[in-house]
PDB file of C-alpha atoms in Angstrom:
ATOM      1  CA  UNK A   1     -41.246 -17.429 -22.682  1.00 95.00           C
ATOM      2  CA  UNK A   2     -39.237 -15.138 -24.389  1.00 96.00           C
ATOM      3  CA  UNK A   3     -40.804 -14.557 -27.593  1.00 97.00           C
ATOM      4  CA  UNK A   4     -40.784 -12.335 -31.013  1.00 98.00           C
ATOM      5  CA  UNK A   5     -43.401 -12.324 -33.500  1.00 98.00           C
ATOM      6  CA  UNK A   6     -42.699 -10.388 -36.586  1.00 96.00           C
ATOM      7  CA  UNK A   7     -45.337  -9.751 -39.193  1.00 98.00           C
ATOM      8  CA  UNK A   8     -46.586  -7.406 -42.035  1.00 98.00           C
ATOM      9  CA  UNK A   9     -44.945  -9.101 -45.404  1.00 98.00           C
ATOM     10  CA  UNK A  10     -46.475  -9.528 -48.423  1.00 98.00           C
ATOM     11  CA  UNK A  11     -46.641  -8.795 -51.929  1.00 98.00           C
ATOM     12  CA  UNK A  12     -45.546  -4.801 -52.807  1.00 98.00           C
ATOM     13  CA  UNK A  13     -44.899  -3.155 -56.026  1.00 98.00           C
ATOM     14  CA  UNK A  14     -41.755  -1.805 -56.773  1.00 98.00           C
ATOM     15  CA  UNK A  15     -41.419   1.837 -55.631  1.00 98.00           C
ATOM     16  CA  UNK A  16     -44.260   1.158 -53.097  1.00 98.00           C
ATOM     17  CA  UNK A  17     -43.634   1.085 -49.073  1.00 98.00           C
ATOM     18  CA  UNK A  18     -44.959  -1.409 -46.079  1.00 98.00           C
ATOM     19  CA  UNK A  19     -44.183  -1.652 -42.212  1.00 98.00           C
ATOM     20  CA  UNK A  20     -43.031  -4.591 -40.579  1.00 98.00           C
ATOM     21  CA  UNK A  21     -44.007  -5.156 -36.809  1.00 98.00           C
ATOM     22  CA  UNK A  22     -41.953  -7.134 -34.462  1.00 98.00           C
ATOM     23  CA  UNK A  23     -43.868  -7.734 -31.349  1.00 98.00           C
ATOM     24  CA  UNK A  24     -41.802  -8.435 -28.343  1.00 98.00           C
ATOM     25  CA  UNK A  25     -42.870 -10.648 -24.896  1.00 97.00           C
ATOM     26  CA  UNK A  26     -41.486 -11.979 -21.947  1.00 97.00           C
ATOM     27  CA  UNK A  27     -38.630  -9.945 -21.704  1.00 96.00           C
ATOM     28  CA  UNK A  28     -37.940  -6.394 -20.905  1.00 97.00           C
ATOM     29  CA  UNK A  29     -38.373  -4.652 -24.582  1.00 97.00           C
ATOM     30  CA  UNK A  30     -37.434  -1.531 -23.561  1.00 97.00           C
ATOM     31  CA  UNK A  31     -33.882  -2.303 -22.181  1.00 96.00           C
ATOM     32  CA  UNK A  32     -32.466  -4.059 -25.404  1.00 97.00           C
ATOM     33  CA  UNK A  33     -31.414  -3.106 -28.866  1.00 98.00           C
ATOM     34  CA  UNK A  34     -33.838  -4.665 -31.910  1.00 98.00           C
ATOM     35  CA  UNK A  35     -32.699  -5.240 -35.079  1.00 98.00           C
ATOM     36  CA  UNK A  36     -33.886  -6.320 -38.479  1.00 98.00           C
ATOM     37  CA  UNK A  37     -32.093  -9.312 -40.860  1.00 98.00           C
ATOM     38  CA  UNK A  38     -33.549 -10.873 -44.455  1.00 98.00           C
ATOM     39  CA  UNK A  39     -32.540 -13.134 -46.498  1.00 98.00           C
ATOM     40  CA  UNK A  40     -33.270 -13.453 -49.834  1.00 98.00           C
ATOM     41  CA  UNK A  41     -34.767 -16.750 -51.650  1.00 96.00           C
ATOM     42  CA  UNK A  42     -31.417 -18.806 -51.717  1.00 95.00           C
ATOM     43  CA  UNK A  43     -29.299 -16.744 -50.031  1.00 97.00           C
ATOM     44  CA  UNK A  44     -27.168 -15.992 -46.756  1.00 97.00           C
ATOM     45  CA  UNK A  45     -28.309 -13.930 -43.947  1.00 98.00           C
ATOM     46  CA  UNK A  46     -27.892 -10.060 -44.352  1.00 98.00           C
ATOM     47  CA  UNK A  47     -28.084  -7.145 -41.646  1.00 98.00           C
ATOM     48  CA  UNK A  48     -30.659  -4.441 -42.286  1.00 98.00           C
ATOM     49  CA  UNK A  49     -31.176  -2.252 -39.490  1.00 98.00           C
ATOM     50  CA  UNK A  50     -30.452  -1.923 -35.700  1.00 98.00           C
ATOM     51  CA  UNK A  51     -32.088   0.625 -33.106  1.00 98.00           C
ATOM     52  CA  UNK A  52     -30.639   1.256 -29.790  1.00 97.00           C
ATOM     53  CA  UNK A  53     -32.091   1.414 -26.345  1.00 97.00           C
ATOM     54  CA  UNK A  54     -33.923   4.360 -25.283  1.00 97.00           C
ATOM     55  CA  UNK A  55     -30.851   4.128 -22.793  1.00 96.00           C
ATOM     56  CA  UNK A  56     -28.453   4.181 -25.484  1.00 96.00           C
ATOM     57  CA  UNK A  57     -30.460   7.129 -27.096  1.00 97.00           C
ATOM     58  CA  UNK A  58     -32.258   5.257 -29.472  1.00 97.00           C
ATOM     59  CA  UNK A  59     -29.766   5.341 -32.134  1.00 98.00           C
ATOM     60  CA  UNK A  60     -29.790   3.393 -35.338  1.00 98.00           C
ATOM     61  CA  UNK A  61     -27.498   1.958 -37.764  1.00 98.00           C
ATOM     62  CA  UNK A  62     -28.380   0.581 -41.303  1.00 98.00           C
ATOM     63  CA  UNK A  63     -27.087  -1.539 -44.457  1.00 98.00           C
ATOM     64  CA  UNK A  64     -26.066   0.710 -47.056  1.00 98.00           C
ATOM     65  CA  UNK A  65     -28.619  -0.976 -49.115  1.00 98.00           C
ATOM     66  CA  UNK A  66     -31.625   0.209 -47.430  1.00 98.00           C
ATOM     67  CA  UNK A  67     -30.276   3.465 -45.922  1.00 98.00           C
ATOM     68  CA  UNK A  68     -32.302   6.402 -46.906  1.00 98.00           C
ATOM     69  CA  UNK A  69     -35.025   4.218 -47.847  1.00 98.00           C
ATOM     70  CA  UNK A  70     -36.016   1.831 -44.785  1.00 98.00           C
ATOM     71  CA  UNK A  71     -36.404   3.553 -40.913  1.00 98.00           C
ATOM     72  CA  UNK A  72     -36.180   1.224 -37.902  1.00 98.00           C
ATOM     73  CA  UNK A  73     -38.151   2.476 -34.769  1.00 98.00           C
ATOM     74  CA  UNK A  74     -39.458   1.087 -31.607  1.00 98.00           C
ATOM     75  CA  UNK A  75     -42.568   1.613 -29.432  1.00 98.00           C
ATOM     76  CA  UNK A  76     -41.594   0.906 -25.960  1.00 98.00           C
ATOM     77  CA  UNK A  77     -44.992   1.348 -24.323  1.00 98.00           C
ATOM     78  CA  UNK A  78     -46.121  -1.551 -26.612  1.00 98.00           C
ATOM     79  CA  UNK A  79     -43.126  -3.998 -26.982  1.00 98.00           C
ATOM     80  CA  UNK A  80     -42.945  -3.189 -30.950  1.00 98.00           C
ATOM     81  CA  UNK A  81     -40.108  -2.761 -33.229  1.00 98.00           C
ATOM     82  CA  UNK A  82     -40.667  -1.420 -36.673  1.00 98.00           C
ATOM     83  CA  UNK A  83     -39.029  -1.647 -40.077  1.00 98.00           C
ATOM     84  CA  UNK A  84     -40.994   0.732 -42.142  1.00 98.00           C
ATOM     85  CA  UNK A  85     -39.731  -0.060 -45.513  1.00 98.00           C
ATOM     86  CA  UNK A  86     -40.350   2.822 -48.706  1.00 98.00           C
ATOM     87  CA  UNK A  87     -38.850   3.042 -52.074  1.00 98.00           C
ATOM     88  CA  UNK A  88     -39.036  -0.902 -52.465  1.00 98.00           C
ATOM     89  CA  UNK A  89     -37.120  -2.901 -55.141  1.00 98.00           C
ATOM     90  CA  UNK A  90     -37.140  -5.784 -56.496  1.00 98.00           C
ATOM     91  CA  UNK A  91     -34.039  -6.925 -54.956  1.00 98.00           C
ATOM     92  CA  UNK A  92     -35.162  -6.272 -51.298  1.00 98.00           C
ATOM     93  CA  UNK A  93     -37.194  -9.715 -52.051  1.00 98.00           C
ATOM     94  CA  UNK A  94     -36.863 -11.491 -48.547  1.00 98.00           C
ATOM     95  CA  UNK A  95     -37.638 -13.308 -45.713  1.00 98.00           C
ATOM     96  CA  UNK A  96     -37.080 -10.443 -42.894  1.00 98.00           C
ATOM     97  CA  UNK A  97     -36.481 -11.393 -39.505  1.00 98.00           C
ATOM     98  CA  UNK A  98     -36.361  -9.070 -36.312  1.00 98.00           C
ATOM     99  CA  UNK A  99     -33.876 -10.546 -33.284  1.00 98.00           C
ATOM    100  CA  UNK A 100     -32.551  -9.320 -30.061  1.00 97.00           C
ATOM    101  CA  UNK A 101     -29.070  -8.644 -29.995  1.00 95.00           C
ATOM    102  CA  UNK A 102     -27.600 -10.040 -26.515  1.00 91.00           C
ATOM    103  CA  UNK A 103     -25.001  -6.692 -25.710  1.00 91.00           C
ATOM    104  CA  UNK A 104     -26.119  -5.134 -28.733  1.00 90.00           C
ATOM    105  CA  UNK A 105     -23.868  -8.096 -30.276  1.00 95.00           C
ATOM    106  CA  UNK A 106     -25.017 -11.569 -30.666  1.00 96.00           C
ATOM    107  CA  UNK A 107     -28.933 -12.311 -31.910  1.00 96.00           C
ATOM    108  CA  UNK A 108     -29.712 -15.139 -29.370  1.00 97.00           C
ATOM    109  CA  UNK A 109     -33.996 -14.396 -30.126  1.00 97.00           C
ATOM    110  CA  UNK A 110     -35.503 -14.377 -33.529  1.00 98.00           C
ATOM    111  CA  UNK A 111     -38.941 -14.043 -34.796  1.00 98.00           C
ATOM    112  CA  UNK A 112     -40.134 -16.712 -37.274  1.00 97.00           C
ATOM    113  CA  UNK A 113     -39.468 -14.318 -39.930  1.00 98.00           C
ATOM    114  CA  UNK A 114     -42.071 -12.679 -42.458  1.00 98.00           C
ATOM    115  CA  UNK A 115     -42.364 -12.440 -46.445  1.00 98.00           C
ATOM    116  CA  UNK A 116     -42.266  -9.609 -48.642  1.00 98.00           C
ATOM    117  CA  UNK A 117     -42.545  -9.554 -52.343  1.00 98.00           C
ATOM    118  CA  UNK A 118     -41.567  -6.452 -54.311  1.00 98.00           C
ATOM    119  CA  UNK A 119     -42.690  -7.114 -57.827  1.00 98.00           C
ATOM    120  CA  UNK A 120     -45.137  -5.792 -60.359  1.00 96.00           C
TER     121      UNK A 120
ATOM    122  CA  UNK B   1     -17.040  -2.955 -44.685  1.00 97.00           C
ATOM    123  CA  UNK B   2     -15.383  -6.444 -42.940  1.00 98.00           C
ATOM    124  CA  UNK B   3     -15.856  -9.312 -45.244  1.00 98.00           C
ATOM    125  CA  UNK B   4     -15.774 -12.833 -43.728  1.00 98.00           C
ATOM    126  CA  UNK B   5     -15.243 -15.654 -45.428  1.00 98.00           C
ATOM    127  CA  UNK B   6     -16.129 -19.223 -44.915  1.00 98.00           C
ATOM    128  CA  UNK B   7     -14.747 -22.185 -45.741  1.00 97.00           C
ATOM    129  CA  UNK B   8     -15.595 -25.089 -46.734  1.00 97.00           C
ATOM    130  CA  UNK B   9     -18.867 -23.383 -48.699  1.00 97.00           C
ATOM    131  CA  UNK B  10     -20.490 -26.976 -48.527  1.00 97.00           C
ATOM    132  CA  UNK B  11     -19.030 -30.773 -46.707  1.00 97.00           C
ATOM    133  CA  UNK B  12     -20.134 -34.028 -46.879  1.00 97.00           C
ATOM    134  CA  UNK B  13     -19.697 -35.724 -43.437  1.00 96.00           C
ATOM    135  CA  UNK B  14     -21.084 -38.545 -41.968  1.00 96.00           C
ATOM    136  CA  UNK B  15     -22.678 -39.623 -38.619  1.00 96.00           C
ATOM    137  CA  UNK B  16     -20.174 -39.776 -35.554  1.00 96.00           C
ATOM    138  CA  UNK B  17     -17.306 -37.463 -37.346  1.00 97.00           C
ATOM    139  CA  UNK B  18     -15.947 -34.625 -36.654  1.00 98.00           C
ATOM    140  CA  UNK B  19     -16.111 -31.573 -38.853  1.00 98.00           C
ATOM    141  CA  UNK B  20     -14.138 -28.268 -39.146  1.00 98.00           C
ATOM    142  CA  UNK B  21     -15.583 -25.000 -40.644  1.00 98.00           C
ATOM    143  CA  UNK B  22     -13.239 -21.790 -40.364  1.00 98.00           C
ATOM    144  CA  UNK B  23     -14.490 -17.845 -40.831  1.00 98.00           C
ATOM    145  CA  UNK B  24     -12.059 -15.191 -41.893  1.00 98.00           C
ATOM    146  CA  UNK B  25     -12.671 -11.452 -41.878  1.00 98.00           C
ATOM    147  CA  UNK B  26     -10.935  -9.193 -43.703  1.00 98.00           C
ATOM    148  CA  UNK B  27      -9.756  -7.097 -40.630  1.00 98.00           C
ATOM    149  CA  UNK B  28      -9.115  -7.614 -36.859  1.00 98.00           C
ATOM    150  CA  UNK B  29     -12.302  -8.203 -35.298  1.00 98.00           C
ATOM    151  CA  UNK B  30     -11.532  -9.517 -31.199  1.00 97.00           C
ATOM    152  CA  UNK B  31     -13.499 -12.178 -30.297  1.00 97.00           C
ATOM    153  CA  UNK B  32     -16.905 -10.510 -31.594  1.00 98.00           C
ATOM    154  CA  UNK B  33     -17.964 -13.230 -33.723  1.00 98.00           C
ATOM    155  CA  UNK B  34     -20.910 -15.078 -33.382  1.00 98.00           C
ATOM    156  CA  UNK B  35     -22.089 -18.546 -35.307  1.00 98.00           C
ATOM    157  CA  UNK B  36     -25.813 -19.956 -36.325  1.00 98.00           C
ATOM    158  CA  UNK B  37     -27.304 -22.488 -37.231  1.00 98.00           C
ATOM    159  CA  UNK B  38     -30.035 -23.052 -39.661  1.00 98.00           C
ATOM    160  CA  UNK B  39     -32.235 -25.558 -41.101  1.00 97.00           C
ATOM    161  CA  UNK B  40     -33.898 -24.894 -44.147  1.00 94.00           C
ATOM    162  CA  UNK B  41     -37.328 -23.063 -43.865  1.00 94.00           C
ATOM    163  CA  UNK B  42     -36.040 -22.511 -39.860  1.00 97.00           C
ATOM    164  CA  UNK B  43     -34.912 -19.569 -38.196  1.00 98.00           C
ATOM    165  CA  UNK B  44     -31.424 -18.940 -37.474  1.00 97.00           C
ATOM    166  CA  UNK B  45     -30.239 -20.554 -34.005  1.00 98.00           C
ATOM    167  CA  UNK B  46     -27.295 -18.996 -32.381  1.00 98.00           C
ATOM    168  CA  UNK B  47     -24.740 -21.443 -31.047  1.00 98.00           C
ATOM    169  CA  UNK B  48     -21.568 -19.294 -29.842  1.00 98.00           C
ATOM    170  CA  UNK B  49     -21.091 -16.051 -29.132  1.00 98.00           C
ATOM    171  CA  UNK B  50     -18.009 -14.161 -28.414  1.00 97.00           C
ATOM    172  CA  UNK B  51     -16.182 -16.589 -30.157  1.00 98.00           C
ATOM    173  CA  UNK B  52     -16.367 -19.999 -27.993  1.00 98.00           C
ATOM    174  CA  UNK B  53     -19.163 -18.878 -25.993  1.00 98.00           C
ATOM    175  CA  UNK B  54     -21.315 -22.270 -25.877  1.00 98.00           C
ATOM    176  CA  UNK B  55     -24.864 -20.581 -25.614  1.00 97.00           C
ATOM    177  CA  UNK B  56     -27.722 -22.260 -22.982  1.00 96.00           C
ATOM    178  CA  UNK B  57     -28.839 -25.962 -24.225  1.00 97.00           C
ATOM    179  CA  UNK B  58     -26.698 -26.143 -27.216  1.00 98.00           C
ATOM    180  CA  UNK B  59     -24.361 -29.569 -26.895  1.00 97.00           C
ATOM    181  CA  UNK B  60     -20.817 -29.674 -25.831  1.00 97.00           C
ATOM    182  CA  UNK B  61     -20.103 -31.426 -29.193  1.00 98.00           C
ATOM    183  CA  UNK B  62     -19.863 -27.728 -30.549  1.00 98.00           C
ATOM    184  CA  UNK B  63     -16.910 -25.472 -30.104  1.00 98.00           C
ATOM    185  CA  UNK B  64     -15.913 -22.240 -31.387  1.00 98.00           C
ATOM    186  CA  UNK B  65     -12.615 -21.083 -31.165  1.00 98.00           C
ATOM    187  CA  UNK B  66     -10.316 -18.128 -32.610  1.00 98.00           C
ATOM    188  CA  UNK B  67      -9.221 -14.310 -31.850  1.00 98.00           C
ATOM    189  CA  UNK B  68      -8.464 -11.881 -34.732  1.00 98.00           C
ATOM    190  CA  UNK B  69      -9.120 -12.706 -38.084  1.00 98.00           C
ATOM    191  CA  UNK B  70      -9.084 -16.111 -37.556  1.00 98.00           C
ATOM    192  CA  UNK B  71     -11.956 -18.521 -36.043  1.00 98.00           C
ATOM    193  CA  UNK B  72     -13.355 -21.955 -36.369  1.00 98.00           C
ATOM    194  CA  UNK B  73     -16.112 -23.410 -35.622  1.00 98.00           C
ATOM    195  CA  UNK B  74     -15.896 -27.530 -34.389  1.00 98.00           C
ATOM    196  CA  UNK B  75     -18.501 -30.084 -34.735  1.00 98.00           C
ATOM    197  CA  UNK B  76     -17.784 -33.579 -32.974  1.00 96.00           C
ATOM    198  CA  UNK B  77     -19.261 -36.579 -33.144  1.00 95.00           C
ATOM    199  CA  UNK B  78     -21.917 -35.147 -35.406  1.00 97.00           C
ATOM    200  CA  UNK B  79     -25.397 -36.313 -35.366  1.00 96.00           C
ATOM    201  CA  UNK B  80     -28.558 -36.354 -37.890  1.00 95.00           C
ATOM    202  CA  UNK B  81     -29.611 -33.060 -36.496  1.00 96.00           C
ATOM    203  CA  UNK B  82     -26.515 -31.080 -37.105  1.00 97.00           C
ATOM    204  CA  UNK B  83     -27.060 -31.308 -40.998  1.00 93.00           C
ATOM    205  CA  UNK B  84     -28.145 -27.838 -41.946  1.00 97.00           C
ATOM    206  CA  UNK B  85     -26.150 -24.618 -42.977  1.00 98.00           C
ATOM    207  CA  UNK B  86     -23.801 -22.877 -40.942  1.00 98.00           C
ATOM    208  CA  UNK B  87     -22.456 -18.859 -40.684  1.00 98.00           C
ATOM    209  CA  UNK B  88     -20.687 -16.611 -38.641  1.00 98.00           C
ATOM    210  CA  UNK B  89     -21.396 -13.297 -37.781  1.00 98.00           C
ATOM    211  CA  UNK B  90     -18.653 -10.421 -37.068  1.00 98.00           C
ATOM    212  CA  UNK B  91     -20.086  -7.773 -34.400  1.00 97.00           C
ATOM    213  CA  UNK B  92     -17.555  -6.015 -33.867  1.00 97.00           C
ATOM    214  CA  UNK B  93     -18.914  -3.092 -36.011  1.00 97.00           C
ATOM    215  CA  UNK B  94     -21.239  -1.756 -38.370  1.00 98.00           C
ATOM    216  CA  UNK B  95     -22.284  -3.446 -40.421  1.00 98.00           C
ATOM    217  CA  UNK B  96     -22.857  -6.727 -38.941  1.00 98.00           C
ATOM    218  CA  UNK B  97     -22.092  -9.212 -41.911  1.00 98.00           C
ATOM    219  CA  UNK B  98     -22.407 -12.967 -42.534  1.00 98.00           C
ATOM    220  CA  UNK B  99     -20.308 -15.574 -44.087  1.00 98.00           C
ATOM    221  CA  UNK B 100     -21.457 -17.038 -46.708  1.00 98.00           C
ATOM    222  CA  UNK B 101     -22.819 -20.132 -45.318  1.00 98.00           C
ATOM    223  CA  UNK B 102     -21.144 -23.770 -44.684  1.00 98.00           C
ATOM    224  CA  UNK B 103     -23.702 -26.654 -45.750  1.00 98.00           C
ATOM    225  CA  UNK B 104     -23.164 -29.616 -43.993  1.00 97.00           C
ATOM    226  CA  UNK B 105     -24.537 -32.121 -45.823  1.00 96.00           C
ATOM    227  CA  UNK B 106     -24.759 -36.191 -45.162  1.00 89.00           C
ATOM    228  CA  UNK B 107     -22.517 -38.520 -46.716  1.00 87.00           C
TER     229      UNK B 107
END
């Protein structure tokens, strides 16, 4: 079964950072693009971060909301995508979800999501 | 950035109608446009990609449609379970962005 479990929310001060894990299974990790979404309590979806295929040269892209702050990798040998997440605000308050994007394009697998609180 | 934008932001249908929601972005796009489903406290379900790209297991009774700027997504003969909220996605570029949601709610 083709599966993604994303974890690591919680609660976080402002200005402090966290890492979110995406763990991947029953698919080949290493050939697709990962990317992170959140939405925030009440809100619509919003795009975060996307990393490339070691194929692709591991690029990335990000919002410009989190840009400079938040760093999308991937760990291949494990399956793992990561949204290590510094400078925190309030406003990145979320649900955050990692998905595969089928052709880099259309998220047709999503993890169940994970929490994270940013307030004092 | 492209911008879509949905319409209707919420409908009241009932059981057995048919039901219309249309995405517009602010610039050419192709057919790169995606729509979800979700159900509140769910994860997003895709339904059609590229457009009118029915994905694996999702019912006939859905159909996307549009090239451009223009797309709409159709819901036919609706049933209880297709009450929930629904976007589109562009991808033809970064940034990926939403609509801002259709609620389909029972009449």
């Amino acid at each position: 079964e083709v599966q993604l479990v994303d974890s690591g929310g919680g609660l976080v001060q402002p200005g402090r950072s966290l890492r979110l894990s995406c763990t991947a299974s029953g698919f080949t990790f290493g050939d697709d693009a990962m990317t992170w979404f959140r939405q925030a309590p009440g809100k619509g979806l919003e795009w975060v971060a996307f990393i490339r295929s070691k194929a692709y040269g591991g690029t990335t892209e990000y919002a410009a909301s989190v840009r400079g702050r938040f760093i999308i990798s991937r760990d291949d040998s494990k399956s793992i995508a990561y949204l290590q997440m510094n400078s925190l605000k309030t406003e990145d308050t979320a649900v955050y979800y990692c998905a595969r994007p089928a052709f880099g394009r259309y998220m047709d697998v999503w993890g169940k999501g994970t929490t994270v609180t940013v307030s004092s | 950035d492209i911008q879509m934008t949905q319409s209707p932001s919420s409908v009241s249908a009932s059981v057995g109608d048919r039901v219309t929601i249309t995405c517009r972005a602010s610039q050419g796009i192709s057919n790169y446009l995606a729509w979800y489903q979700q159900k509140p406290g769910k994860v997003p379900k895709l339904l059609i990609s590229a457009a009118s790209s029915l994905q694996s297991g999702v019912p006939s009774r859905f159909c996307g449609s549009g090239s451009g700027t223009d797309f709409t997504l159709t819901i036919s003969g609706l049933q209880p379970e297709d009450f929930a909220t629904y976007y589109c996605q562009q991808a033809n570029s970064f940034p990926y962005t939403f609509g801002q949601g259709t609620k389909l709610e029972i009449k």
